[in-house]
Amino acid sequence: ADVRANQTRTSASSTPVTSNTKTEKPGPKPEKTEDHLCRLCFDKDIDCVLVDCGHLVTCYACGLKLFMGTPLCPVCRKPIKQLVKTFKT
C-alpha cells in the first residue's frame, strides 16, 4: 500500500475519506528564564559585557563589584579592562 500525506481514498460506501497529515516545523524554542540571569547574583538580567574577553555573564552591579575587587572574568579568568553596559531591544 502506498501511503502519502493528503491521500484520498474511497470507502465501501463510496464516500471519499481524506487524510490530511501535515508535518509542521517546530517554532523557536522558548527562552529559558535562567539563560538571561546574572551568573553571580541570579537576580538581575545580564546587562554588561566584560572587555577584553567579551563574556556576557553578569549584571552591571555584579560586574562593577568584580571590576573594583579582583578584576578577573569568572569564566576565563582573563583580566577585566573595562565594563560595557548593554541594552536589549
PDB file of C-alpha atoms in Angstrom:
ATOM      1  CA  ALA A   1       0.000   0.000   0.000  1.00  0.00           C
ATOM      2  CA  ASP A   2       1.298   3.415  -0.981  1.00  0.00           C
ATOM      3  CA  VAL A   3       0.970   5.832   1.977  1.00  0.00           C
ATOM      4  CA  ARG A   4       1.197   9.574   1.243  1.00  0.00           C
ATOM      5  CA  ALA A   5       0.233  12.815   3.002  1.00  0.00           C
ATOM      6  CA  ASN A   6      -3.043  14.308   1.725  1.00  0.00           C
ATOM      7  CA  GLN A   7      -4.105  10.907   0.370  1.00  0.00           C
ATOM      8  CA  THR A   8      -7.743  10.442  -0.725  1.00  0.00           C
ATOM      9  CA  ARG A   9      -9.341   7.020  -0.985  1.00  0.00           C
ATOM     10  CA  THR A  10     -12.854   5.742  -1.363  1.00  0.00           C
ATOM     11  CA  SER A  11     -14.521   3.646   1.330  1.00  0.00           C
ATOM     12  CA  ALA A  12     -17.042   0.867   0.707  1.00  0.00           C
ATOM     13  CA  SER A  13     -19.897   3.406   0.744  1.00  0.00           C
ATOM     14  CA  SER A  14     -18.203   5.485  -1.991  1.00  0.00           C
ATOM     15  CA  THR A  15     -17.642   8.391   0.405  1.00  0.00           C
ATOM     16  CA  PRO A  16     -14.191   9.925  -0.018  1.00  0.00           C
ATOM     17  CA  VAL A  17     -12.027   9.712   3.102  1.00  0.00           C
ATOM     18  CA  THR A  18      -9.272  12.305   3.244  1.00  0.00           C
ATOM     19  CA  SER A  19      -6.193  12.066   5.406  1.00  0.00           C
ATOM     20  CA  ASN A  20      -4.572  15.463   5.802  1.00  0.00           C
ATOM     21  CA  THR A  21      -1.253  14.852   7.536  1.00  0.00           C
ATOM     22  CA  LYS A  22       0.944  17.933   7.919  1.00  0.00           C
ATOM     23  CA  THR A  23       4.495  17.962   9.093  1.00  0.00           C
ATOM     24  CA  GLU A  24       4.963  21.293  10.839  1.00  0.00           C
ATOM     25  CA  LYS A  25       8.351  22.755  11.523  1.00  0.00           C
ATOM     26  CA  PRO A  26       8.936  23.386  15.203  1.00  0.00           C
ATOM     27  CA  GLY A  27       8.814  27.051  16.168  1.00  0.00           C
ATOM     28  CA  PRO A  28      11.530  28.880  18.033  1.00  0.00           C
ATOM     29  CA  LYS A  29      12.400  27.403  21.382  1.00  0.00           C
ATOM     30  CA  PRO A  30      11.045  29.390  24.313  1.00  0.00           C
ATOM     31  CA  GLU A  31      13.750  31.287  26.117  1.00  0.00           C
ATOM     32  CA  LYS A  32      14.765  29.650  29.372  1.00  0.00           C
ATOM     33  CA  THR A  33      14.329  32.115  32.192  1.00  0.00           C
ATOM     34  CA  GLU A  34      17.718  31.263  33.728  1.00  0.00           C
ATOM     35  CA  ASP A  35      19.617  31.966  30.488  1.00  0.00           C
ATOM     36  CA  HIS A  36      19.363  35.735  30.848  1.00  0.00           C
ATOM     37  CA  LEU A  37      20.110  35.963  34.587  1.00  0.00           C
ATOM     38  CA  CYS A  38      23.394  37.167  36.059  1.00  0.00           C
ATOM     39  CA  ARG A  39      25.650  34.202  36.845  1.00  0.00           C
ATOM     40  CA  LEU A  40      26.708  35.757  40.136  1.00  0.00           C
ATOM     41  CA  CYS A  41      23.536  37.036  41.822  1.00  0.00           C
ATOM     42  CA  PHE A  42      20.914  35.123  39.748  1.00  0.00           C
ATOM     43  CA  ASP A  43      18.604  38.052  40.448  1.00  0.00           C
ATOM     44  CA  LYS A  44      19.058  40.619  37.659  1.00  0.00           C
ATOM     45  CA  ASP A  45      19.344  40.290  33.881  1.00  0.00           C
ATOM     46  CA  ILE A  46      22.779  40.081  32.266  1.00  0.00           C
ATOM     47  CA  ASP A  47      23.404  43.600  31.001  1.00  0.00           C
ATOM     48  CA  CYS A  48      27.128  44.155  30.664  1.00  0.00           C
ATOM     49  CA  VAL A  49      29.998  42.749  28.657  1.00  0.00           C
ATOM     50  CA  LEU A  50      33.431  42.188  30.150  1.00  0.00           C
ATOM     51  CA  VAL A  51      36.180  43.706  27.986  1.00  0.00           C
ATOM     52  CA  ASP A  52      38.675  42.227  26.617  1.00  0.00           C
ATOM     53  CA  CYS A  53      37.283  38.688  26.778  1.00  0.00           C
ATOM     54  CA  GLY A  54      33.736  39.640  25.702  1.00  0.00           C
ATOM     55  CA  HIS A  55      31.878  37.365  28.094  1.00  0.00           C
ATOM     56  CA  LEU A  56      28.265  38.283  28.924  1.00  0.00           C
ATOM     57  CA  VAL A  57      27.755  36.735  32.347  1.00  0.00           C
ATOM     58  CA  THR A  58      26.884  39.439  34.884  1.00  0.00           C
ATOM     59  CA  CYS A  59      24.504  42.250  35.606  1.00  0.00           C
ATOM     60  CA  TYR A  60      26.127  45.684  35.689  1.00  0.00           C
ATOM     61  CA  ALA A  61      26.119  45.827  39.514  1.00  0.00           C
ATOM     62  CA  CYS A  62      27.950  42.491  39.851  1.00  0.00           C
ATOM     63  CA  GLY A  63      30.279  43.447  37.000  1.00  0.00           C
ATOM     64  CA  LEU A  64      31.241  46.606  38.897  1.00  0.00           C
ATOM     65  CA  LYS A  65      31.911  44.589  42.057  1.00  0.00           C
ATOM     66  CA  LEU A  66      34.195  42.281  40.070  1.00  0.00           C
ATOM     67  CA  PHE A  67      35.934  45.200  38.387  1.00  0.00           C
ATOM     68  CA  MET A  68      36.518  47.048  41.678  1.00  0.00           C
ATOM     69  CA  GLY A  69      37.651  43.916  43.526  1.00  0.00           C
ATOM     70  CA  THR A  70      39.620  41.220  41.758  1.00  0.00           C
ATOM     71  CA  PRO A  71      39.054  42.177  38.112  1.00  0.00           C
ATOM     72  CA  LEU A  72      39.107  38.696  36.590  1.00  0.00           C
ATOM     73  CA  CYS A  73      36.426  37.213  34.346  1.00  0.00           C
ATOM     74  CA  PRO A  74      34.606  34.433  36.235  1.00  0.00           C
ATOM     75  CA  VAL A  75      34.526  32.330  33.039  1.00  0.00           C
ATOM     76  CA  CYS A  76      38.026  32.567  31.544  1.00  0.00           C
ATOM     77  CA  ARG A  77      39.938  34.359  34.341  1.00  0.00           C
ATOM     78  CA  LYS A  78      41.320  36.994  31.939  1.00  0.00           C
ATOM     79  CA  PRO A  79      41.749  40.497  33.397  1.00  0.00           C
ATOM     80  CA  ILE A  80      38.712  42.774  33.057  1.00  0.00           C
ATOM     81  CA  LYS A  81      39.906  46.037  31.491  1.00  0.00           C
ATOM     82  CA  GLN A  82      36.504  47.659  31.106  1.00  0.00           C
ATOM     83  CA  LEU A  83      32.754  47.083  31.540  1.00  0.00           C
ATOM     84  CA  VAL A  84      30.274  47.987  28.829  1.00  0.00           C
ATOM     85  CA  LYS A  85      26.592  48.285  29.726  1.00  0.00           C
ATOM     86  CA  THR A  86      24.364  46.539  27.186  1.00  0.00           C
ATOM     87  CA  PHE A  87      20.718  47.115  26.310  1.00  0.00           C
ATOM     88  CA  LYS A  88      18.291  44.633  24.740  1.00  0.00           C
ATOM     89  CA  THR A  89      15.670  45.908  22.323  1.00  0.00           C
TER      90      THR A  89
END
